[in-house]
């Protein structure tokens, strides 16, 4: 089938799938971001068990394939009487793994902060929580905009995991699988999805660059 | 020397007091039986060769460095070990660092208001007004809305002094405040410090600026190899150093 044939037949489904991918990406990345910040705070905290827990989190979720995690959530967890919807399973898999990378990027950002600034914060009487929330995390975030932009794109691509479960409405990759089992979309069906992923990634990249220029710290 | 404030019993309570302080870095004995009292309004200057432990000593007083033995008291109260109590104490003792250490992601004004608003819970507007007064006092009010990297080293260090002053500290520790500055900027920082001393601020200053020590200090402390070797008025110390080590040190800095 040609692109125009595919679009006339499946156009509204592509639109729906694009929206699903966007929604999954936005939710996953938001979760990944929140978990990533929390894990990072644990990793720099003065409490040793928290630091260890944070390190373990990163080591596990940085090194586990998304598909394996998804299979675990969908097929193994029900044996523990934990049954989540497919959407929830995809969301969890697509946020726990990027969260580990998010924490790594934030740690790299923290390493750019001169230790003297942290001493200065402590010397004016800031508590650990104040130092972290007013000096460490803000600077780390502002110097991690570009890696986090890449992570957002990577997270979007990770949500293609949704194609491995019968999620409704389908995501962009799931729709291609669907089209190719019900019609002869071939590579062209993939091409349309790929273009939609690409277009989104380009926009994300541009916005990331703009934000980076605005918030970058002069040193 | 200015008078110390008497307590209820009529005895003097120093703002800063160190008793038998010891510190090791592994095998290196960096502070050896340090005893030191700094009275209210006093300006004490610590000098000595590099590696003598003078910066470490300065940094133990607000517990940027821990100690192995001995006691440190601020207005007669022992330094808390950690947690909120330690943070509260640090809020009362200012510190000015060699490398300025302004918060590079915040404006000059924010650098000065952050402590008052977040630690002392001063209302924002009030904190900003006082910050502008302090910035004017150290001569950088026109830079209030820039970020630290846009200022010269001398300006940054004056902002760092304003940031300390905004906390209304009982004393300010200066850890080699001019050592990272280009020569033409040293004077502007020292003159702010001289003014502070004149206004009765209690100051402990680690420095290599001998002229500053001579002019401003009430007392000079000479350290070498982790010990306080000599303690005297600037006049007496610079014209008649008692120990051979102090003589050697003064010779070495004058002979170039």
Coordinates of C-alpha atoms in Angstrom, one line a residue:
Chain A
X1 CA 0.0 0.0 0.0
X2 CA 1.2 3.5 -0.7
X3 CA 1.5 6.2 1.9
X4 CA -1.7 7.9 0.8
X5 CA -3.7 4.7 0.8
X6 CA -2.4 3.9 4.3
X7 CA -3.2 7.4 5.5
X8 CA -6.7 7.4 4.0
X9 CA -7.5 4.0 5.6
X10 CA -5.6 4.3 8.9
X11 CA -5.1 8.1 9.2
X12 CA -7.3 8.6 12.3
X13 CA -5.7 5.5 13.9
X14 CA -2.2 7.0 13.3
X15 CA -3.4 10.2 14.9
X16 CA -4.8 8.3 17.8
X17 CA -1.6 6.3 18.1
X18 CA 0.6 9.4 17.9
X19 CA -1.5 10.8 20.8
X20 CA -1.1 7.6 22.8
X21 CA 2.7 7.7 22.3
X22 CA 2.8 11.3 23.3
X23 CA 0.7 10.6 26.4
X24 CA 2.8 7.6 27.4
X25 CA 6.0 9.6 26.8
X26 CA 4.8 12.6 28.8
X27 CA 3.6 10.4 31.7
X28 CA 6.7 8.1 31.7
X29 CA 9.1 11.0 31.5
X30 CA 7.4 12.9 34.3
X31 CA 7.5 9.8 36.5
X32 CA 11.1 9.1 35.5
X33 CA 12.0 12.7 36.3
X34 CA 10.4 12.6 39.8
X35 CA 11.9 9.2 40.6
X36 CA 15.3 10.3 39.1
X37 CA 15.4 13.4 41.4
X38 CA 14.4 11.3 44.4
X39 CA 17.0 8.6 43.7
X40 CA 19.6 11.3 43.2
X41 CA 18.8 13.0 46.5
X42 CA 19.1 9.6 48.2
X43 CA 22.5 9.0 46.5
X44 CA 24.0 12.3 47.9
X45 CA 22.3 12.1 51.3
X46 CA 24.3 11.8 54.5
X47 CA 22.4 8.6 55.4
X48 CA 24.4 5.6 54.2
X49 CA 21.4 3.1 53.8
X50 CA 19.7 5.7 51.5
X51 CA 22.9 6.1 49.5
X52 CA 23.2 2.4 49.0
X53 CA 19.5 2.0 48.1
X54 CA 19.9 4.8 45.5
X55 CA 23.0 3.1 44.0
X56 CA 21.2 -0.3 43.9
X57 CA 18.2 1.3 42.1
X58 CA 20.4 2.7 39.4
X59 CA 22.5 -0.4 39.0
X60 CA 19.3 -2.6 38.6
X61 CA 17.2 -0.4 36.3
X62 CA 20.1 0.9 34.2
X63 CA 21.0 -2.7 33.4
X64 CA 17.6 -4.4 32.7
X65 CA 16.2 -4.5 29.2
X66 CA 12.8 -2.8 29.0
X67 CA 11.2 -5.8 27.3
X68 CA 12.3 -8.0 30.2
X69 CA 10.9 -5.7 32.7
X70 CA 7.6 -5.4 30.8
X71 CA 7.3 -9.2 30.6
X72 CA 8.0 -9.5 34.3
X73 CA 5.2 -7.0 35.1
X74 CA 2.7 -8.4 32.7
X75 CA 3.3 -12.2 33.1
X76 CA 5.1 -12.7 36.4
X77 CA 3.5 -10.2 38.7
X78 CA 0.0 -11.8 38.3
X79 CA 1.4 -14.8 40.1
X80 CA 2.0 -12.6 43.1
X81 CA -1.6 -11.4 42.7
X82 CA -0.4 -8.1 41.4
X83 CA -2.4 -7.4 38.2
X84 CA -2.0 -4.0 36.6
X85 CA -3.6 -2.8 33.4
X86 CA -1.4 -3.0 30.2
X87 CA -1.2 0.8 30.2
X88 CA 0.1 0.8 33.8
X89 CA 2.7 -1.9 33.0
X90 CA 4.0 -0.1 30.0
X91 CA 4.1 3.2 32.0
X92 CA 6.1 1.6 34.8
X93 CA 8.6 -0.1 32.6
X94 CA 9.0 3.1 30.5
X95 CA 9.6 5.2 33.6
X96 CA 11.7 3.0 36.0
X97 CA 14.5 2.5 33.5
X98 CA 14.8 6.2 32.3
X99 CA 14.7 7.2 36.0
X100 CA 18.0 5.4 36.5
X101 CA 19.5 7.3 33.6
X102 CA 17.9 10.6 34.8
X103 CA 19.7 10.1 38.1
X104 CA 23.0 9.4 36.4
X105 CA 22.7 12.7 34.4
X106 CA 21.8 14.6 37.5
X107 CA 24.8 13.1 39.3
X108 CA 27.0 14.3 36.5
X109 CA 25.4 17.7 36.9
X110 CA 26.1 17.7 40.6
X111 CA 29.7 16.9 39.9
X112 CA 30.0 20.2 38.1
X113 CA 29.1 22.2 41.2
X114 CA 32.2 23.4 43.0
X115 CA 32.2 21.9 46.5
X116 CA 32.9 25.4 47.9
X117 CA 29.3 26.4 47.0
X118 CA 27.9 23.6 49.1
X119 CA 30.2 24.7 51.9
X120 CA 29.0 28.2 51.5
X121 CA 25.4 27.0 51.7
X122 CA 26.2 25.1 54.9
X123 CA 28.1 28.1 56.3
X124 CA 25.0 30.3 56.2
X125 CA 23.1 27.7 58.1
X126 CA 21.2 25.8 55.4
X127 CA 20.2 22.3 56.4
X128 CA 20.9 19.4 54.1
X129 CA 17.4 19.6 52.6
X130 CA 17.8 23.4 51.9
X131 CA 21.2 22.9 50.4
X132 CA 19.9 20.2 48.1
X133 CA 16.8 22.0 47.1
X134 CA 18.2 25.5 46.7
X135 CA 21.7 25.0 45.5
X136 CA 22.5 21.4 44.4
X137 CA 19.4 20.2 42.5
X138 CA 18.7 23.6 40.7
X139 CA 22.3 23.8 39.4
X140 CA 22.3 20.1 38.5
X141 CA 19.1 20.5 36.6
X142 CA 20.3 23.5 34.8
X143 CA 23.4 21.9 33.6
X144 CA 21.6 18.7 32.6
X145 CA 19.1 20.1 30.2
X146 CA 20.7 18.6 27.1
X147 CA 21.1 15.1 28.5
X148 CA 17.6 15.2 29.8
X149 CA 16.3 16.2 26.4
X150 CA 18.0 13.2 25.0
X151 CA 16.5 11.1 27.7
X152 CA 13.0 12.4 26.8
X153 CA 13.5 11.2 23.2
X154 CA 14.9 7.9 24.5
X155 CA 11.9 7.6 26.8
X156 CA 9.5 8.1 23.8
X157 CA 11.3 5.3 21.9
X158 CA 11.1 3.1 25.0
X159 CA 7.3 3.5 25.0
X160 CA 7.3 1.4 21.8
X161 CA 7.3 -1.4 24.4
X162 CA 3.6 -0.9 24.3
X163 CA 3.5 -2.8 21.0
X164 CA 4.4 -6.0 22.9
X165 CA 1.1 -6.0 24.8
X166 CA -2.5 -5.7 23.5
X167 CA -2.8 -2.0 24.6
X168 CA -5.9 -0.1 23.4
X169 CA -5.7 2.5 22.0
X170 CA -2.4 1.4 20.3
X171 CA 0.8 3.4 20.3
X172 CA 2.7 4.2 17.1
X173 CA 4.7 0.9 17.0
X174 CA 1.7 -1.2 18.1
X175 CA -0.4 0.3 15.2
X176 CA 2.2 -0.7 12.7
X177 CA 2.1 -4.3 14.0
X178 CA -1.7 -4.2 13.8
X179 CA -1.7 -2.8 10.2
X180 CA 0.7 -5.4 9.1
X181 CA -1.3 -8.3 10.5
X182 CA -4.6 -7.0 9.0
X183 CA -3.5 -5.4 5.8
X184 CA -0.3 -5.3 3.7
X185 CA 1.3 -2.1 5.0
X186 CA 4.9 -3.3 4.8
X187 CA 7.7 -1.0 5.3
X188 CA 5.6 2.0 4.4
X189 CA 3.5 1.5 7.5
X190 CA 6.7 1.6 9.6
X191 CA 7.9 4.6 7.6
X192 CA 4.8 6.7 8.7
X193 CA 5.3 5.8 12.3
X194 CA 9.0 6.5 12.1
X195 CA 8.3 10.0 10.6
X196 CA 6.0 10.8 13.5
X197 CA 8.6 9.7 16.0
X198 CA 11.2 11.7 14.2
X199 CA 9.0 14.8 14.0
X200 CA 8.3 14.6 17.7
X201 CA 12.0 14.1 18.5
X202 CA 13.0 17.2 16.4
X203 CA 10.5 19.3 18.3
X204 CA 11.8 18.0 21.6
X205 CA 15.4 18.7 20.6
X206 CA 14.6 22.2 19.5
X207 CA 12.7 23.0 22.7
X208 CA 15.5 21.4 24.7
X209 CA 18.1 23.6 23.1
X210 CA 16.0 26.7 23.8
X211 CA 15.6 25.8 27.4
X212 CA 19.3 25.1 27.7
X213 CA 20.2 28.5 26.3
X214 CA 17.9 30.2 28.8
X215 CA 19.0 28.4 31.9
X216 CA 22.6 27.5 31.4
X217 CA 24.8 28.7 34.3
X218 CA 27.6 31.1 33.6
X219 CA 30.7 29.9 35.3
Chain B
X1 CA 42.7 44.6 72.7
X2 CA 39.1 45.5 73.1
X3 CA 37.2 44.3 76.2
X4 CA 35.4 41.1 76.2
X5 CA 31.8 41.0 77.4
X6 CA 31.5 39.9 81.0
X7 CA 28.9 37.1 81.8
X8 CA 26.7 37.0 84.9
X9 CA 29.6 36.0 87.0
X10 CA 31.7 38.9 85.8
X11 CA 34.0 36.6 83.8
X12 CA 34.7 37.2 80.2
X13 CA 32.9 34.9 77.7
X14 CA 34.8 34.9 74.4
X15 CA 32.8 34.7 71.2
X16 CA 35.1 31.9 69.9
X17 CA 37.0 29.6 72.2
X18 CA 39.1 26.6 71.3
X19 CA 40.3 24.3 74.0
X20 CA 43.0 21.6 73.4
X21 CA 41.8 21.0 69.8
X22 CA 43.5 18.1 68.0
X23 CA 43.0 17.0 64.4
X24 CA 44.7 14.4 62.3
X25 CA 44.5 13.6 58.6
X26 CA 45.6 10.0 58.7
X27 CA 49.2 10.1 60.0
X28 CA 49.5 13.9 59.6
X29 CA 48.9 15.7 62.8
X30 CA 47.4 19.0 61.5
X31 CA 46.2 20.6 64.7
X32 CA 48.2 20.2 67.9
X33 CA 46.7 21.2 71.2
X34 CA 45.2 24.4 69.9
X35 CA 44.0 26.9 72.5
X36 CA 42.5 30.2 71.3
X37 CA 40.1 32.8 72.5
X38 CA 38.6 35.6 70.4
X39 CA 36.7 38.2 72.4
X40 CA 33.8 40.3 71.2
X41 CA 34.9 42.9 68.7
X42 CA 38.4 41.5 68.5
X43 CA 40.3 41.0 65.2
X44 CA 42.6 38.1 65.3
X45 CA 44.8 37.4 62.4
X46 CA 46.4 34.0 61.8
X47 CA 49.6 33.8 59.8
X48 CA 52.0 31.1 59.1
X49 CA 53.6 29.1 56.2
X50 CA 51.4 27.0 54.0
X51 CA 50.5 23.7 55.5
X52 CA 50.8 25.0 59.0
X53 CA 47.1 24.2 59.7
X54 CA 45.8 27.8 59.8
X55 CA 43.0 27.2 57.2
X56 CA 42.1 24.0 58.9
X57 CA 41.9 25.7 62.2
X58 CA 39.6 28.4 60.7
X59 CA 37.4 25.8 59.2
X60 CA 36.9 23.8 62.4
X61 CA 35.3 26.8 64.1
X62 CA 32.0 26.3 62.1
X63 CA 32.7 22.6 61.7
X64 CA 33.5 22.6 58.0
X65 CA 36.2 20.3 59.4
X66 CA 35.6 18.0 62.3
X67 CA 38.0 17.7 65.2
X68 CA 39.4 14.6 66.9
X69 CA 39.7 15.9 70.4
X70 CA 39.2 19.1 72.4
X71 CA 36.3 21.6 72.5
X72 CA 35.1 24.5 70.5
X73 CA 32.7 26.9 72.1
X74 CA 30.8 29.8 70.5
X75 CA 29.8 32.3 73.2
X76 CA 30.4 29.6 75.7
X77 CA 28.2 27.0 74.0
X78 CA 29.9 23.9 72.7
X79 CA 29.6 23.4 68.9
X80 CA 26.8 20.9 68.1
X81 CA 28.0 17.8 66.2
X82 CA 25.5 17.7 63.4
X83 CA 21.9 18.3 62.4
X84 CA 19.6 21.3 62.8
X85 CA 21.5 22.6 65.9
X86 CA 24.8 22.7 63.9
X87 CA 23.0 24.5 61.0
X88 CA 21.6 27.1 63.4
X89 CA 25.0 27.7 64.9
X90 CA 26.6 28.1 61.4
X91 CA 24.0 30.7 60.7
X92 CA 25.5 32.8 63.6
X93 CA 29.1 32.5 62.4
X94 CA 29.9 34.0 59.0
X95 CA 32.5 32.5 56.7
X96 CA 34.3 34.1 53.7
X97 CA 36.2 31.7 51.5
X98 CA 39.3 32.0 49.4
X99 CA 37.3 31.1 46.2
X100 CA 34.2 33.4 47.0
X101 CA 31.8 30.5 46.5
X102 CA 28.9 32.6 45.4
X103 CA 25.9 30.5 44.2
X104 CA 26.5 30.7 40.5
X105 CA 22.9 30.0 39.4
X106 CA 21.5 33.0 41.4
X107 CA 21.8 36.7 41.0
X108 CA 24.0 38.8 43.3
X109 CA 20.9 40.0 45.2
X110 CA 19.6 36.4 45.6
X111 CA 23.0 35.3 46.9
X112 CA 22.6 37.9 49.7
X113 CA 18.9 37.3 50.5
X114 CA 18.9 33.5 50.4
X115 CA 20.2 33.0 53.9
X116 CA 18.0 35.6 55.6
X117 CA 14.8 34.4 53.8
X118 CA 15.4 30.6 54.0
X119 CA 17.3 30.2 57.2
X120 CA 16.2 33.2 59.3
X121 CA 12.7 33.4 57.7
X122 CA 13.0 37.2 57.2
X123 CA 10.2 38.4 54.9
X124 CA 11.3 38.7 51.2
X125 CA 10.9 42.4 50.9
X126 CA 12.7 43.2 54.1
X127 CA 15.6 40.8 53.1
X128 CA 15.9 42.5 49.7
X129 CA 16.0 46.0 51.2
X130 CA 18.7 45.0 53.7
X131 CA 20.6 43.1 50.9
X132 CA 20.6 46.3 48.8
X133 CA 21.9 48.3 51.8
X134 CA 24.7 45.7 52.4
X135 CA 25.6 45.6 48.7
X136 CA 25.8 49.4 48.7
X137 CA 28.0 49.2 51.8
X138 CA 30.5 47.0 50.0
X139 CA 30.1 49.0 46.8
X140 CA 28.5 46.6 44.4
X141 CA 24.9 47.6 44.5
X142 CA 24.9 48.4 40.7
X143 CA 25.6 44.7 40.1
X144 CA 22.7 43.4 42.1
X145 CA 20.9 41.8 39.2
X146 CA 23.9 40.2 37.5
X147 CA 25.1 36.6 38.2
X148 CA 28.4 36.0 39.9
X149 CA 30.4 35.0 36.8
X150 CA 29.7 38.6 35.4
X151 CA 31.6 40.2 38.3
X152 CA 35.3 40.5 39.0
X153 CA 36.9 38.5 41.7
X154 CA 37.2 41.5 44.0
X155 CA 33.5 42.3 43.5
X156 CA 32.5 38.7 44.1
X157 CA 34.4 38.6 47.4
X158 CA 32.7 41.8 48.5
X159 CA 29.4 40.2 47.7
X160 CA 30.5 37.1 49.7
X161 CA 31.2 39.5 52.7
X162 CA 27.7 41.0 52.2
X163 CA 26.2 37.5 52.2
X164 CA 27.8 36.8 55.5
X165 CA 26.8 40.2 57.0
X166 CA 23.2 39.6 56.0
X167 CA 23.0 36.8 58.6
X168 CA 24.0 39.3 61.4
X169 CA 26.8 36.9 62.5
X170 CA 28.4 37.0 66.0
X171 CA 31.8 36.6 64.2
X172 CA 33.1 36.2 60.7
X173 CA 35.8 33.7 59.7
X174 CA 37.9 34.8 56.8
X175 CA 39.8 31.9 55.2
X176 CA 42.5 33.5 53.0
X177 CA 39.9 36.0 51.5
X178 CA 42.4 37.7 49.1
X179 CA 44.6 34.7 48.1
X180 CA 42.6 34.1 44.9
X181 CA 42.5 37.7 43.8
X182 CA 44.5 39.6 41.3
X183 CA 46.8 42.1 43.1
X184 CA 44.7 45.2 42.0
X185 CA 41.6 43.7 43.6
X186 CA 43.1 42.8 47.0
X187 CA 42.9 46.4 48.3
X188 CA 39.1 46.8 47.7
X189 CA 38.4 43.6 49.7
X190 CA 40.8 44.5 52.5
X191 CA 39.3 48.0 52.8
X192 CA 35.9 46.5 53.3
X193 CA 37.4 44.2 56.0
X194 CA 39.1 47.1 57.6
X195 CA 35.8 49.0 57.8
X196 CA 34.1 46.0 59.4
X197 CA 36.9 45.7 62.0
X198 CA 36.4 49.4 62.7
X199 CA 32.7 48.9 63.3
X200 CA 33.5 46.3 66.0
X201 CA 32.9 43.1 64.1
X202 CA 34.5 40.0 65.7
X203 CA 36.8 38.6 63.1
X204 CA 39.2 35.7 62.7
X205 CA 41.3 36.2 59.6
X206 CA 43.7 33.7 57.9
X207 CA 45.8 35.7 55.5
X208 CA 49.1 36.4 54.0
X209 CA 48.5 40.1 53.9
X210 CA 51.1 41.2 56.5
X211 CA 50.2 44.9 56.2
X212 CA 46.6 44.2 56.9
X213 CA 47.6 42.2 60.0
X214 CA 49.9 45.1 61.1
X215 CA 47.2 47.7 60.7
X216 CA 44.0 46.0 61.7
X217 CA 44.7 43.1 63.9
X218 CA 44.3 43.3 67.7
X219 CA 46.3 40.1 68.0
X220 CA 48.5 38.1 65.6
X221 CA 48.7 34.3 65.9
X222 CA 51.7 32.6 64.2
X223 CA 51.2 28.9 63.4
X224 CA 53.7 26.4 62.2
X225 CA 53.3 22.6 61.8
X226 CA 49.9 22.5 63.4
X227 CA 50.8 24.4 66.6
X228 CA 50.3 28.0 67.7
X229 CA 53.9 29.1 68.1
X230 CA 53.4 32.7 69.0
X231 CA 50.6 35.0 69.9
X232 CA 51.2 38.7 70.3
X233 CA 50.1 42.2 69.4
X234 CA 51.0 43.0 65.8
X235 CA 53.6 45.6 66.8
X236 CA 55.4 43.2 69.1
X237 CA 55.1 40.3 66.8
X238 CA 56.4 42.0 63.6
X239 CA 59.2 44.0 65.3
X240 CA 60.3 41.4 67.9
X241 CA 59.2 37.9 67.0
X242 CA 60.2 35.6 69.8
X243 CA 60.6 32.2 68.1
X244 CA 63.2 31.3 65.5
X245 CA 60.4 29.9 63.3
X246 CA 58.5 33.2 63.3
X247 CA 61.8 35.0 62.5
X248 CA 62.5 32.7 59.6
X249 CA 58.9 33.0 58.3
X250 CA 59.0 36.8 58.5
X251 CA 62.4 36.8 56.8
X252 CA 61.2 34.5 54.0
X253 CA 58.3 36.7 53.1
X254 CA 60.3 39.9 53.3
X255 CA 63.2 38.8 51.2
X256 CA 61.7 38.8 47.8

